[in-house]
Amino acid sequence: MSTVHQGAFGGMPTPLYPASPSRLLAWLDCPRRYRMQYLDRPRPPARPQRAHTSVGITTHNVLRDFWDLPPVRRTPEGVAELVRSSWIDVGFRDPEQSAAWRQRVRESVVDYLRGSDRDRQPVGLERSVALRTESIAVTGRVDRLDDRDGELVVVDYKTGRQVPTEEDARTSLPLALYAAGAARTFRRPCVRVELHHVPSRTVVAHEHTQESLARKVTEAESIATDLRRADAEFAEQGVEAPSFAPRPSPLCTWCDFRAHCPEGQHMGPEKSDWAGLDGDGSTRPVRSDEGVRHD
């Protein structure tokens, strides 16, 4: 009996390209960082976690676990206990700075939740959603899914220094993919997306249409087409593949893989572990795919 090797059959459909919003955006930010993060094996060591990432992850975890508390414990004291048990003491200058930021996170989460209906249970918390088209299979994890009058609403938490705008909500590729994926996963309408800036309690929103969501899905398919080509090139040529040239920018001073990129090192001195923290209780902008993984 002869052995048939995989790929020997002609006319077989091209497999769907598996992607996440984080993977798509990593390619747009810098092809070299994308290669090191997703393709290189062994993966180059990343720098230690910074303090602003610890703040962001802790805040997300507390806002996730808060809704698992019984209603009688959804109090400032309950939040304080969650912050204490979830705190990530990594990247801070010293114990005093860590303790000060732990208190700030507690206060900001309590203030944010005062404006929430604490008796209305979300439909999903860090819920995975999926979307398939003729060319891609996108999976992502939504911070929170609400039910508002029978329709789903995507809620994405932000913890950074920069307060998001309605334009940020309108143009966000991840938010649109989460909405399209939630609609497919739950078989319910989902067109509203919201960015909740926890430190300032700012909420900005955008109401998509089916047409605008379709355009965002098409955008994701276009990026995935480039990724499919680049991934194949890497499989043949490895790190010598020309598709992975760096894209130097001010972001290089924050890059977790800076130590492996001479071009990035020329963009200026590396930021300290706590450089993302400032004196007024906020942090450097943290995108949804930075620190808090949404793959």
PDB file of N, CA, C and O in Angstrom, residues 22-23 34 56 61 64 80 103 106 131 137 141-142 147 155-156 158 166 187 205-206 216-217 222 246 252 274 276:
ATOM      1  N   SER A  22      -5.264  40.228  18.270  1.00  0.00           N
ATOM      2  CA  SER A  22      -3.907  40.545  18.710  1.00  0.00           C
ATOM      3  C   SER A  22      -2.883  40.212  17.638  1.00  0.00           C
ATOM      4  O   SER A  22      -1.941  40.980  17.390  1.00  0.00           O
ATOM      5  N   ARG A  23      -3.047  39.076  17.005  1.00  0.00           N
ATOM      6  CA  ARG A  23      -2.099  38.658  15.961  1.00  0.00           C
ATOM      7  C   ARG A  23      -2.159  39.601  14.772  1.00  0.00           C
ATOM      8  O   ARG A  23      -1.119  39.998  14.225  1.00  0.00           O
ATOM      9  N   TYR A  34       6.097  40.731  15.191  1.00  0.00           N
ATOM     10  CA  TYR A  34       5.157  39.654  14.899  1.00  0.00           C
ATOM     11  C   TYR A  34       5.913  38.335  14.735  1.00  0.00           C
ATOM     12  O   TYR A  34       5.507  37.313  15.303  1.00  0.00           O
ATOM     13  N   GLY A  56      -2.767  46.804  34.579  1.00  0.00           N
ATOM     14  CA  GLY A  56      -3.833  46.471  33.640  1.00  0.00           C
ATOM     15  C   GLY A  56      -4.394  45.083  33.853  1.00  0.00           C
ATOM     16  O   GLY A  56      -5.614  44.888  33.849  1.00  0.00           O
ATOM     17  N   ASN A  61      -8.663  41.443  35.913  1.00  0.00           N
ATOM     18  CA  ASN A  61      -9.011  40.266  36.708  1.00  0.00           C
ATOM     19  C   ASN A  61     -10.034  40.599  37.791  1.00  0.00           C
ATOM     20  O   ASN A  61     -10.959  39.818  38.054  1.00  0.00           O
ATOM     21  N   ARG A  64     -13.404  41.043  36.279  1.00  0.00           N
ATOM     22  CA  ARG A  64     -13.953  39.737  35.907  1.00  0.00           C
ATOM     23  C   ARG A  64     -14.510  39.023  37.134  1.00  0.00           C
ATOM     24  O   ARG A  64     -15.656  38.550  37.141  1.00  0.00           O
ATOM     25  N   ALA A  80     -11.935  45.434  47.524  1.00  0.00           N
ATOM     26  CA  ALA A  80     -10.636  45.524  48.194  1.00  0.00           C
ATOM     27  C   ALA A  80     -10.016  44.142  48.362  1.00  0.00           C
ATOM     28  O   ALA A  80      -8.804  43.959  48.150  1.00  0.00           O
ATOM     29  N   GLN A 103      -3.510  50.623  45.956  1.00  0.00           N
ATOM     30  CA  GLN A 103      -4.586  51.443  46.492  1.00  0.00           C
ATOM     31  C   GLN A 103      -5.297  52.209  45.381  1.00  0.00           C
ATOM     32  O   GLN A 103      -6.522  52.340  45.380  1.00  0.00           O
ATOM     33  N   ARG A 106      -7.630  49.889  43.543  1.00  0.00           N
ATOM     34  CA  ARG A 106      -8.826  49.657  44.362  1.00  0.00           C
ATOM     35  C   ARG A 106      -9.795  50.827  44.249  1.00  0.00           C
ATOM     36  O   ARG A 106     -10.992  50.632  44.023  1.00  0.00           O
ATOM     37  N   LEU A 131     -15.428  33.676  14.791  1.00  0.00           N
ATOM     38  CA  LEU A 131     -15.986  34.138  13.527  1.00  0.00           C
ATOM     39  C   LEU A 131     -15.258  33.422  12.396  1.00  0.00           C
ATOM     40  O   LEU A 131     -14.025  33.415  12.355  1.00  0.00           O
ATOM     41  N   ALA A 137     -10.440  32.158  10.212  1.00  0.00           N
ATOM     42  CA  ALA A 137     -11.133  31.736  11.430  1.00  0.00           C
ATOM     43  C   ALA A 137     -10.580  32.598  12.563  1.00  0.00           C
ATOM     44  O   ALA A 137      -9.439  32.409  12.989  1.00  0.00           O
ATOM     45  N   ARG A 141     -11.263  37.053  22.796  1.00  0.00           N
ATOM     46  CA  ARG A 141     -11.864  36.987  24.123  1.00  0.00           C
ATOM     47  C   ARG A 141     -12.346  38.375  24.515  1.00  0.00           C
ATOM     48  O   ARG A 141     -11.560  39.318  24.589  1.00  0.00           O
ATOM     49  N   VAL A 142     -13.640  38.483  24.786  1.00  0.00           N
ATOM     50  CA  VAL A 142     -14.271  39.761  25.104  1.00  0.00           C
ATOM     51  C   VAL A 142     -14.242  39.974  26.613  1.00  0.00           C
ATOM     52  O   VAL A 142     -14.597  39.080  27.388  1.00  0.00           O
ATOM     53  N   ASP A 147     -26.251  42.220  28.072  1.00  0.00           N
ATOM     54  CA  ASP A 147     -27.540  42.087  27.394  1.00  0.00           C
ATOM     55  C   ASP A 147     -28.313  43.374  27.651  1.00  0.00           C
ATOM     56  O   ASP A 147     -28.657  43.690  28.794  1.00  0.00           O
ATOM     57  N   VAL A 155     -18.149  45.124  25.678  1.00  0.00           N
ATOM     58  CA  VAL A 155     -17.500  46.055  26.603  1.00  0.00           C
ATOM     59  C   VAL A 155     -16.033  45.688  26.700  1.00  0.00           C
ATOM     60  O   VAL A 155     -15.690  44.547  27.010  1.00  0.00           O
ATOM     61  N   ASP A 156     -15.169  46.666  26.436  1.00  0.00           N
ATOM     62  CA  ASP A 156     -13.723  46.464  26.510  1.00  0.00           C
ATOM     63  C   ASP A 156     -13.155  47.454  27.514  1.00  0.00           C
ATOM     64  O   ASP A 156     -13.357  48.663  27.389  1.00  0.00           O
ATOM     65  N   LYS A 158     -10.364  49.669  29.469  1.00  0.00           N
ATOM     66  CA  LYS A 158      -9.097  50.348  29.236  1.00  0.00           C
ATOM     67  C   LYS A 158      -8.563  50.875  30.558  1.00  0.00           C
ATOM     68  O   LYS A 158      -9.329  51.369  31.390  1.00  0.00           O
ATOM     69  N   GLU A 166     -14.742  58.465  20.934  1.00  0.00           N
ATOM     70  CA  GLU A 166     -15.708  57.747  20.107  1.00  0.00           C
ATOM     71  C   GLU A 166     -15.068  57.269  18.810  1.00  0.00           C
ATOM     72  O   GLU A 166     -15.433  56.212  18.278  1.00  0.00           O
ATOM     73  N   ARG A 187     -25.809  33.856  18.293  1.00  0.00           N
ATOM     74  CA  ARG A 187     -26.948  33.968  17.377  1.00  0.00           C
ATOM     75  C   ARG A 187     -27.936  35.027  17.848  1.00  0.00           C
ATOM     76  O   ARG A 187     -29.156  34.814  17.877  1.00  0.00           O
ATOM     77  N   ALA A 205     -18.804  54.926  22.959  1.00  0.00           N
ATOM     78  CA  ALA A 205     -19.478  53.829  22.265  1.00  0.00           C
ATOM     79  C   ALA A 205     -19.620  54.133  20.788  1.00  0.00           C
ATOM     80  O   ALA A 205     -19.533  55.293  20.355  1.00  0.00           O
ATOM     81  N   HIS A 206     -19.849  53.064  20.039  1.00  0.00           N
ATOM     82  CA  HIS A 206     -20.166  53.199  18.627  1.00  0.00           C
ATOM     83  C   HIS A 206     -21.186  52.140  18.253  1.00  0.00           C
ATOM     84  O   HIS A 206     -21.093  50.986  18.682  1.00  0.00           O
ATOM     85  N   LYS A 216     -15.127  45.743   8.342  1.00  0.00           N
ATOM     86  CA  LYS A 216     -14.066  45.385   9.283  1.00  0.00           C
ATOM     87  C   LYS A 216     -13.638  43.925   9.097  1.00  0.00           C
ATOM     88  O   LYS A 216     -12.446  43.596   9.202  1.00  0.00           O
ATOM     89  N   VAL A 217     -14.592  43.062   8.831  1.00  0.00           N
ATOM     90  CA  VAL A 217     -14.241  41.665   8.577  1.00  0.00           C
ATOM     91  C   VAL A 217     -13.403  41.564   7.309  1.00  0.00           C
ATOM     92  O   VAL A 217     -12.418  40.815   7.255  1.00  0.00           O
ATOM     93  N   SER A 222      -8.040  40.863   4.673  1.00  0.00           N
ATOM     94  CA  SER A 222      -6.922  41.409   3.903  1.00  0.00           C
ATOM     95  C   SER A 222      -5.612  41.272   4.674  1.00  0.00           C
ATOM     96  O   SER A 222      -4.578  40.886   4.107  1.00  0.00           O
ATOM     97  N   PRO A 246      11.890  45.274  10.321  1.00  0.00           N
ATOM     98  CA  PRO A 246      11.326  46.023  11.444  1.00  0.00           C
ATOM     99  C   PRO A 246      10.638  47.297  10.971  1.00  0.00           C
ATOM    100  O   PRO A 246      10.925  47.803   9.879  1.00  0.00           O
ATOM    101  N   CYS A 252       9.212  51.336  19.868  1.00  0.00           N
ATOM    102  CA  CYS A 252      10.364  50.454  20.062  1.00  0.00           C
ATOM    103  C   CYS A 252      10.945  50.570  21.464  1.00  0.00           C
ATOM    104  O   CYS A 252      11.524  49.611  21.983  1.00  0.00           O
ATOM    105  N   TRP A 274       8.890  50.848  35.360  1.00  0.00           N
ATOM    106  CA  TRP A 274       7.763  51.619  35.889  1.00  0.00           C
ATOM    107  C   TRP A 274       7.521  52.925  35.125  1.00  0.00           C
ATOM    108  O   TRP A 274       6.755  53.789  35.557  1.00  0.00           O
ATOM    109  N   GLY A 276       5.773  53.475  32.615  1.00  0.00           N
ATOM    110  CA  GLY A 276       4.393  53.621  32.177  1.00  0.00           C
ATOM    111  C   GLY A 276       3.470  54.169  33.236  1.00  0.00           C
ATOM    112  O   GLY A 276       2.293  54.401  32.971  1.00  0.00           O
TER     113      GLY A 276
END
